[in-house]
mmCIF file of C-alpha atoms in Angstrom:
data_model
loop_
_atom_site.group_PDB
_atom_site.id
_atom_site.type_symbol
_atom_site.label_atom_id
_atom_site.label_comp_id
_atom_site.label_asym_id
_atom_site.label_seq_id
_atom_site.Cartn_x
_atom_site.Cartn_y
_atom_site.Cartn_z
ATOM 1 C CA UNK A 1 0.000 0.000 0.000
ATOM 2 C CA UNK A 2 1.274 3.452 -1.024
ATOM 3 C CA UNK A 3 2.254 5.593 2.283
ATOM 4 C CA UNK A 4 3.083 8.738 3.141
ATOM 5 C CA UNK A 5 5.703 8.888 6.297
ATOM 6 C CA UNK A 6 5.447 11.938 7.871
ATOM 7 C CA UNK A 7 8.168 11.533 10.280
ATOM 8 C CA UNK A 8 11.264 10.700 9.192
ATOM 9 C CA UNK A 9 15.019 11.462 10.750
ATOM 10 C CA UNK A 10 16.480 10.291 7.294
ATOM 11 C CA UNK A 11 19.938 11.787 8.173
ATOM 12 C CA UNK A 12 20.655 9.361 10.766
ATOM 13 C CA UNK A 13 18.942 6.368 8.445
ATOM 14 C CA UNK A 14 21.211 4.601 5.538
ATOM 15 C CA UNK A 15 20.506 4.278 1.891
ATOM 16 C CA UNK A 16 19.113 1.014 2.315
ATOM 17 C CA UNK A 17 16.376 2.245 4.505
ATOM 18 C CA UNK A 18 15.304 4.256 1.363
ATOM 19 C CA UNK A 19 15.391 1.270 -0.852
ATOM 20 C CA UNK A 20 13.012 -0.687 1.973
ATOM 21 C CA UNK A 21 10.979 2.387 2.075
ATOM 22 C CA UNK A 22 10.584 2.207 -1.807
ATOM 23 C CA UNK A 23 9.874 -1.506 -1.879
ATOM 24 C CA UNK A 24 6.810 -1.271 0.720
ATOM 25 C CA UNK A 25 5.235 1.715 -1.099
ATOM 26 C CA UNK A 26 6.386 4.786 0.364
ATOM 27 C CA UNK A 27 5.889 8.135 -1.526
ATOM 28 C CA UNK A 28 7.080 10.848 0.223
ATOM 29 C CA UNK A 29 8.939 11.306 3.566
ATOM 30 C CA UNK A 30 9.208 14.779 5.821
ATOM 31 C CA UNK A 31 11.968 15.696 8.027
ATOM 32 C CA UNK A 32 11.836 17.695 11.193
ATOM 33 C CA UNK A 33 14.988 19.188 12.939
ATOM 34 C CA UNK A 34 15.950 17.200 15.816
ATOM 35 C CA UNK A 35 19.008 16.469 18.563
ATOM 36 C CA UNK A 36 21.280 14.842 16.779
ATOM 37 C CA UNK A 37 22.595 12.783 19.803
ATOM 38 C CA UNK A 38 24.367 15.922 21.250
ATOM 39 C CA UNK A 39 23.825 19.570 21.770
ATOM 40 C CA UNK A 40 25.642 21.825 19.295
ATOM 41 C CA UNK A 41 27.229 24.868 19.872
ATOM 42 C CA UNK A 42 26.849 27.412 16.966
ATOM 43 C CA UNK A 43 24.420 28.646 14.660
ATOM 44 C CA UNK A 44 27.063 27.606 11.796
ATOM 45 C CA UNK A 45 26.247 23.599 12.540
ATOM 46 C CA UNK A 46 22.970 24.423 12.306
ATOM 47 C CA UNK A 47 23.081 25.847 9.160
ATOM 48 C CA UNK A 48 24.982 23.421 8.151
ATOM 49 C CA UNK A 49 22.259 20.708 9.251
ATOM 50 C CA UNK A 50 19.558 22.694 7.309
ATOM 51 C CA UNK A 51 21.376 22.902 3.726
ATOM 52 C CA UNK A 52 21.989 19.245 4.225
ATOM 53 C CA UNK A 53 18.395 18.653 4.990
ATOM 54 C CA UNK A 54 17.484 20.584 1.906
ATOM 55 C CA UNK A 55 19.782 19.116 -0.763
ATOM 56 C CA UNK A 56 21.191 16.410 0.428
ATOM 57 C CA UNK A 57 18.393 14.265 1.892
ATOM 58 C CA UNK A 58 16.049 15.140 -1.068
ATOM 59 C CA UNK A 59 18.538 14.124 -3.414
ATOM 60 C CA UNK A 60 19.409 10.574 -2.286
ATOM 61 C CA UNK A 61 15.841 9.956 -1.832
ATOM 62 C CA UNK A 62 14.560 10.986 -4.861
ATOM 63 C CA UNK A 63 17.252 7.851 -6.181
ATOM 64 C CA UNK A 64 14.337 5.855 -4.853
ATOM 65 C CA UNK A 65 11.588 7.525 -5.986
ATOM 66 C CA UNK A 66 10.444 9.472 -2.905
ATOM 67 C CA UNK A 67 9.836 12.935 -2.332
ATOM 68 C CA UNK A 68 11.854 13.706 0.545
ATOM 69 C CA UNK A 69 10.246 17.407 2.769
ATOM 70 C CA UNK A 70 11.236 19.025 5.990
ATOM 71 C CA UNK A 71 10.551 21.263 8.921
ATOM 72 C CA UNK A 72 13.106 23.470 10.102
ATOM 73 C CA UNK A 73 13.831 24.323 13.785
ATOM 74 C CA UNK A 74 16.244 24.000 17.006
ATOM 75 C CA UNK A 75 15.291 20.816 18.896
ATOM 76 C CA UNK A 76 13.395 21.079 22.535
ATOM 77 C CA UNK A 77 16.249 19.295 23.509
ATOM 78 C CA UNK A 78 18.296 22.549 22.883
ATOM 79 C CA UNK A 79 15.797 25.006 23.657
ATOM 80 C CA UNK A 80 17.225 25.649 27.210
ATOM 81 C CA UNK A 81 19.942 27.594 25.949
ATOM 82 C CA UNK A 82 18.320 30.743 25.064
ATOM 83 C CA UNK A 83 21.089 32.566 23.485
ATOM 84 C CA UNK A 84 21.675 29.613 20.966
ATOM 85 C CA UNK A 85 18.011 29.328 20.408
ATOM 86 C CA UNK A 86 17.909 33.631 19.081
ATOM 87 C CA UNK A 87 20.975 32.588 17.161
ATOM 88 C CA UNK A 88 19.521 29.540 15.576
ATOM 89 C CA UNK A 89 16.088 31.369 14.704
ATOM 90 C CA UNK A 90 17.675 34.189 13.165
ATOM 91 C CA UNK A 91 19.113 31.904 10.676
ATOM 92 C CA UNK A 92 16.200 29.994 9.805
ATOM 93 C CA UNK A 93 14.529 32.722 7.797
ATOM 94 C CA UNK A 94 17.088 32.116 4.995
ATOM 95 C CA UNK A 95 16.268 28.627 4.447
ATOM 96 C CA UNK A 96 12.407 29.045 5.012
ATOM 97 C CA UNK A 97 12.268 29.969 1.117
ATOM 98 C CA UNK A 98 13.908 26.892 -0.272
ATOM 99 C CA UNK A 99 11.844 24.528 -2.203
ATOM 100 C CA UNK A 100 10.883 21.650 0.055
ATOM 101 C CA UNK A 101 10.530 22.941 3.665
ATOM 102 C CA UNK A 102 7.070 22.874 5.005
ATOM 103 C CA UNK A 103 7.740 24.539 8.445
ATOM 104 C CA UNK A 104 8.538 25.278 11.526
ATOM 105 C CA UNK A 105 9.461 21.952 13.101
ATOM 106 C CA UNK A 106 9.484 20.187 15.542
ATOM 107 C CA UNK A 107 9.387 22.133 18.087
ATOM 108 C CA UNK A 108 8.400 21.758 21.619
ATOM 109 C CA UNK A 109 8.879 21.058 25.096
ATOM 110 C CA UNK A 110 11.515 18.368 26.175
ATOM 111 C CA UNK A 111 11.685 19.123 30.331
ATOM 112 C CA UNK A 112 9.079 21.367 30.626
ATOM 113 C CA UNK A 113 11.334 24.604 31.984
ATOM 114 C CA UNK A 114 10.761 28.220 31.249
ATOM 115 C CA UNK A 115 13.494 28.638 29.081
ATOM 116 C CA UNK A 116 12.044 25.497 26.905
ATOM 117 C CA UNK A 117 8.391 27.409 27.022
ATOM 118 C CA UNK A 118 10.647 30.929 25.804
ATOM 119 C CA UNK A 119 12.245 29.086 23.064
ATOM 120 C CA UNK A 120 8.664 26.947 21.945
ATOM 121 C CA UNK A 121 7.005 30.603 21.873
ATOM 122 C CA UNK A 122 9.773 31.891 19.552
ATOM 123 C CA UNK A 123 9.312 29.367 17.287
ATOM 124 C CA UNK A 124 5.503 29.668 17.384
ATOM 125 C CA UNK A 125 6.238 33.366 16.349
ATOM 126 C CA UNK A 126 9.014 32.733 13.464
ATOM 127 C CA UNK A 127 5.676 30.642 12.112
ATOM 128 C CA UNK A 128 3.122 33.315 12.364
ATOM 129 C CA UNK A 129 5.817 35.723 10.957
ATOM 130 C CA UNK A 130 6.413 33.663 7.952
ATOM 131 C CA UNK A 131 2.921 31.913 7.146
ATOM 132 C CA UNK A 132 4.449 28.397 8.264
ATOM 133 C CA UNK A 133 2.600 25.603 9.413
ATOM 134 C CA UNK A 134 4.455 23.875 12.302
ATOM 135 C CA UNK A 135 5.117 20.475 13.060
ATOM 136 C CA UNK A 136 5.289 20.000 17.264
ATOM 137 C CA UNK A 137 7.223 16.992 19.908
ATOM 138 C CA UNK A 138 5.868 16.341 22.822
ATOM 139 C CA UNK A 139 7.981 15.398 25.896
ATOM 140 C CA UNK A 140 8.847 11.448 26.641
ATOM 141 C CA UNK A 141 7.868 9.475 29.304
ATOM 142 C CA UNK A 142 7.183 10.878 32.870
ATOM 143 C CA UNK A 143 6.885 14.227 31.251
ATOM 144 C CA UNK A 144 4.461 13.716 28.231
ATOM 145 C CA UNK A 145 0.747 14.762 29.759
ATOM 146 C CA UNK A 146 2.288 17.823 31.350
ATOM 147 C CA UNK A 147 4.410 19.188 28.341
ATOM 148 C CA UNK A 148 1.543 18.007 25.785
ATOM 149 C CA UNK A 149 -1.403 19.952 28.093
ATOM 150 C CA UNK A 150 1.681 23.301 28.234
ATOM 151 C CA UNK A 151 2.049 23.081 24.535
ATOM 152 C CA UNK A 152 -2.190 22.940 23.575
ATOM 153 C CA UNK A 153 -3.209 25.430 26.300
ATOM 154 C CA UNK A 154 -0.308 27.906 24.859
ATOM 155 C CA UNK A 155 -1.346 27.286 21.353
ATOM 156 C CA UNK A 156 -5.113 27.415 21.996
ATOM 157 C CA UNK A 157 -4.697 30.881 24.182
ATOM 158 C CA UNK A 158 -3.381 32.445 20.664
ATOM 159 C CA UNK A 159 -6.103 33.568 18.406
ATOM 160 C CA UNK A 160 -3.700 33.904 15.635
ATOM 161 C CA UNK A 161 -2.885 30.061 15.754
ATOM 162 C CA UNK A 162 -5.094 27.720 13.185
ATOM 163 C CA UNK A 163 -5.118 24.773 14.220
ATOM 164 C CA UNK A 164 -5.497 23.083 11.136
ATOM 165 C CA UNK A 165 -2.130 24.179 10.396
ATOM 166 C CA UNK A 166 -0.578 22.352 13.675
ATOM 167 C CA UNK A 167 0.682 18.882 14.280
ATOM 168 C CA UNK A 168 0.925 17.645 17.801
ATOM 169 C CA UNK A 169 3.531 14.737 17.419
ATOM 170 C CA UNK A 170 3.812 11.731 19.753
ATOM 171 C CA UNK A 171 0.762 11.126 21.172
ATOM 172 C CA UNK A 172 -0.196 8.878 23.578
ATOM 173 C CA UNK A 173 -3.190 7.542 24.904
ATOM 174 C CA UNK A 174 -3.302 9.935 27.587
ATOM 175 C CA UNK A 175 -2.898 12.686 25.262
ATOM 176 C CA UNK A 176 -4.962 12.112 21.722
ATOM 177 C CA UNK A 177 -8.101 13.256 22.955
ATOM 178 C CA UNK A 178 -6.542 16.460 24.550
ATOM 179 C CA UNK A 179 -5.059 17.425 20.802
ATOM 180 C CA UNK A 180 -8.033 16.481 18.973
ATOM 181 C CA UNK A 181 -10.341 17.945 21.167
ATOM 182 C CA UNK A 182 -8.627 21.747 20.695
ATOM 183 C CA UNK A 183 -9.118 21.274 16.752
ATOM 184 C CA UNK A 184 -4.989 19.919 15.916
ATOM 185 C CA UNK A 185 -3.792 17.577 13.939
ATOM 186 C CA UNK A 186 -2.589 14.582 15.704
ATOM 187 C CA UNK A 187 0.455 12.171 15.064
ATOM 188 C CA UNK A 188 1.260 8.540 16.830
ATOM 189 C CA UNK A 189 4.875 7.275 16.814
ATOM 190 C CA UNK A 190 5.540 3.870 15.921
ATOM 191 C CA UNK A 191 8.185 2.439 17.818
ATOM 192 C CA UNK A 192 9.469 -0.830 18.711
ATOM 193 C CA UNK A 193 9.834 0.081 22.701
ATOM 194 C CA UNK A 194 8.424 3.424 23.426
ATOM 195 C CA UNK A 195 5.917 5.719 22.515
ATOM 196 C CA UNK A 196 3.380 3.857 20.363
ATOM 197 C CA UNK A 197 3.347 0.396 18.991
ATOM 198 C CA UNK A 198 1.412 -0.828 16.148
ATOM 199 C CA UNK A 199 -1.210 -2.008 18.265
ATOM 200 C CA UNK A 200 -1.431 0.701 20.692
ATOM 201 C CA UNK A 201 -1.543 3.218 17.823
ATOM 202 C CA UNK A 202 -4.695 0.981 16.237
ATOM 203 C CA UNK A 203 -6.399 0.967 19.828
ATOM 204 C CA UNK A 204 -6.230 4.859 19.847
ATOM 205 C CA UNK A 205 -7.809 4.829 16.043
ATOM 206 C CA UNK A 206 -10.712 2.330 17.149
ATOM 207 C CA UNK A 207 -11.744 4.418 19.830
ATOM 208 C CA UNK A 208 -10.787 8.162 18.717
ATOM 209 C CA UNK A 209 -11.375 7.392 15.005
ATOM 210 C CA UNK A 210 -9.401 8.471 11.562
ATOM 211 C CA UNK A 211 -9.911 12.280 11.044
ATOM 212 C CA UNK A 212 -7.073 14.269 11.783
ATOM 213 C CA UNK A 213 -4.566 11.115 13.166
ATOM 214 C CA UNK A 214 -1.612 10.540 11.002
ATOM 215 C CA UNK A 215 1.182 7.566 12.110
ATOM 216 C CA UNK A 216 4.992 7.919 11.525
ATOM 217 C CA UNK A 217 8.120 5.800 12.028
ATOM 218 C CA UNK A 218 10.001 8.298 13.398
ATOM 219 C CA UNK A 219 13.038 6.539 12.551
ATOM 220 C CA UNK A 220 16.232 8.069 13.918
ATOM 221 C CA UNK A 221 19.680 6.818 15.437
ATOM 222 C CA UNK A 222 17.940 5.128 18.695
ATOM 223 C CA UNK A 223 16.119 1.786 18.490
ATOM 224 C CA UNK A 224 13.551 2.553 15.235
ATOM 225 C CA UNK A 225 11.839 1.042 12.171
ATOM 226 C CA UNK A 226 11.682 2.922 8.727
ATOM 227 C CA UNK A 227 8.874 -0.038 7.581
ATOM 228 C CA UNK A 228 6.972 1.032 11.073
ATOM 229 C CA UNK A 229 3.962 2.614 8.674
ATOM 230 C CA UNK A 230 3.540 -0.646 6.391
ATOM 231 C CA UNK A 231 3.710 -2.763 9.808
ATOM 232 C CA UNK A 232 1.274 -1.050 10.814
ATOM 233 C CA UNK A 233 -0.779 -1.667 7.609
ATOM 234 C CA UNK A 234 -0.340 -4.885 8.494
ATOM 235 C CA UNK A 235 -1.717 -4.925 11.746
ATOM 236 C CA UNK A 236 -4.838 -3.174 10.877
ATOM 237 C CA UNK A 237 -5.545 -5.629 8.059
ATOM 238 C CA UNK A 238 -4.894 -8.678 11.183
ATOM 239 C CA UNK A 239 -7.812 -6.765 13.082
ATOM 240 C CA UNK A 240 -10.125 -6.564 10.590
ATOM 241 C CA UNK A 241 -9.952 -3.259 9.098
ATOM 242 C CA UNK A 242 -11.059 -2.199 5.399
ATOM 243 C CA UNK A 243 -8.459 -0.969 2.866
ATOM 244 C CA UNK A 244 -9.898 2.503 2.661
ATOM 245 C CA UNK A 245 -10.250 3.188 6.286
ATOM 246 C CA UNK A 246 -6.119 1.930 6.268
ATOM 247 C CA UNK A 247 -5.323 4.016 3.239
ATOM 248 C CA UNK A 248 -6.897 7.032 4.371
ATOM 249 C CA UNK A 249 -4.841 7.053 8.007
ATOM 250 C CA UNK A 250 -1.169 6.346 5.898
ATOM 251 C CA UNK A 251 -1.564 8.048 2.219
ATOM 252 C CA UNK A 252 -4.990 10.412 2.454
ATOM 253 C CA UNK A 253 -4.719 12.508 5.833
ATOM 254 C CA UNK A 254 -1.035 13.212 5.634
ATOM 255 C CA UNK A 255 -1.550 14.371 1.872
ATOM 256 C CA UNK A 256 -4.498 16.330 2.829
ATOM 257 C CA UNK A 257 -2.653 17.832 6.037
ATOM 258 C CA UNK A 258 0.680 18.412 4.316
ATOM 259 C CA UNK A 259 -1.097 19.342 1.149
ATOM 260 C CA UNK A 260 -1.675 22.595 2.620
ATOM 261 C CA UNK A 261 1.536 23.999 1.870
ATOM 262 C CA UNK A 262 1.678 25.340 -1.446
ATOM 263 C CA UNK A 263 5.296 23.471 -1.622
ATOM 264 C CA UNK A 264 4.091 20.105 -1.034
ATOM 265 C CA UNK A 265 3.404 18.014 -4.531
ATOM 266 C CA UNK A 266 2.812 14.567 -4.416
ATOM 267 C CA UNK A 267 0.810 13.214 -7.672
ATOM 268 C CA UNK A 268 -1.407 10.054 -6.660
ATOM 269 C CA UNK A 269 -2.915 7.654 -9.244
ATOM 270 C CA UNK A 270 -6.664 8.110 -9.961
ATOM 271 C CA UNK A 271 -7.222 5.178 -7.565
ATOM 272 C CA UNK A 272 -5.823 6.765 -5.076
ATOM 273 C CA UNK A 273 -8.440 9.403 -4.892
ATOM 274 C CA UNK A 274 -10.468 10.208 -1.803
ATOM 275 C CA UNK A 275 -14.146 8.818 -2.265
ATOM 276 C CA UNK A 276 -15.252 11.588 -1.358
ATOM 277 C CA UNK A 277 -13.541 13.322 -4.379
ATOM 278 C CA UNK A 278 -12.263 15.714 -1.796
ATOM 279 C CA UNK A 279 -8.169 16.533 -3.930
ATOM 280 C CA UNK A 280 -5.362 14.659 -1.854
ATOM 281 C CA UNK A 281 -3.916 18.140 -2.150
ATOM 282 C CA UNK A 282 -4.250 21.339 -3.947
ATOM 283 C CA UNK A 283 -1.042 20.569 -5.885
ATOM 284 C CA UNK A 284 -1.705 16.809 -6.704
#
């Protein structure tokens, strides 16, 4: 089944991973800025990162057929130190322009601190600023319903904030029906050990339903699967659920979500299309 994996740390990933992509049907694959295992010290790395996120990645995947996106930010992870986050931001403006970033992304919360909140709001702003729709993480573990209820109260407080135009990342099944609820799009991480696991991403689906829930591999450097999204096909087809209900969680709502950029192209066979005849994206 075609996919769509919204979620992707490709740098870390090899060139095989793109090939398995490819074989199980992947189309397209977006980015977001994350820690890269350690905290770096200048706005140059960071630049750095974002013109290899920007040519680099898009090249080698496009050896493989897949259009390869991203979001541009500076990780939660980093966000405590404020004068690295103003340098960072100041930079991303230049990039913002280039042909396949979406957004602002991900940012977040990581501990929860003040100086994370300063640094989250900054970003927020650089979005609003530029017309960008952002892509947001939510803490781990222990700290995931307090960061998750920080970050949707802050966003839904600012009139200026559609949430249409918002993806709350990593949810859990403490947190889904706090993001949906507010209006946001919502995204489940499939991982082997934490966050969400096939099953415990199809659990959320059967009892939140489809609209507005997209699933990722999130595939990165730690433990991670780049086939997560067509194991998770999988699953849902074990428990019984129809092929349009399947496609329309791993192909249709990511299309129609990232579809709002005016950057974002994917062109979908005819039987691909919604039944609805609602367009996969403006741009398809």
């Amino acid at each position: 089944m075609r996919y769509i994996d919204m979620h992707a740390h490709m740098i870390s990933r090899t060139t095989d991973d793109y090939q398995q992509m490819a074989l199980t049907g992947c189309l397209a694959v977006t980015e977001p800025a994350f820690w890269a295992g350690y905290d770096r010290r200048s706005a140059e790395v960071f630049a750095d990162y974002f013109d290899h996120l920007t040519t680099f990645e898009p090249a080698r995947a496009a050896e493989y057929g897949i259009a390869h996106y991203c979001w541009l930010c500076l990780n939660p992870k980093e966000g405590e130190d404020r004068a690295l986050a103003k340098a960072v931001l100041a930079i991303i403006p230049e990039f913002l322009g280039r042909e396949t970033v979406l957004g602002i992304g991900e940012i977040g919360l990581n501990r929860v601190t003040r100086n994370e909140l300063a640094t989250f709001k900054d970003h927020v702003e650089l979005a609003l600023e530029h017309d960008q729709m952002i892509h947001i993480h939510t803490p781990h573990l222990e700290d995931k319903y307090k960061g998750t209820k920080v970050i949707v109260e802050t966003l839904a407080a600012d009139p200026r904030i559609d949430p249409a135009r918002v993806m709350v990342d990593h949810a859990e099944e403490h947190t889904v029906g706090m993001i949906l609820d507010n209006g946001f799009w919502t995204g489940m991480t499939l991982y082997p050990k934490t966050k969400a696991s096939p099953n415990r991403a199809i659990d959320m689906l059967e009892m939140y339903g489809s609209e507005r829930i997209i699933v990722a591999s999130a595939c990165d450097w730690g433990p991670s699967d780049p086939v997560a999204v067509p194991n998770f096909v999988l699953e849902m087809r074990r428990r019984g659920h129809d092929e349009a209900t399947i496609e329309k969680v791993v192909l249709h709502n990511p299309a129609k979500f990232l579809g709002q950029s005016p950057k974002f192209k994917l062109e979908l066979p005819s039987a691909s299309a919604p039944e609805t005849g609602e367009p996969l994206s403006s741009h398809a």
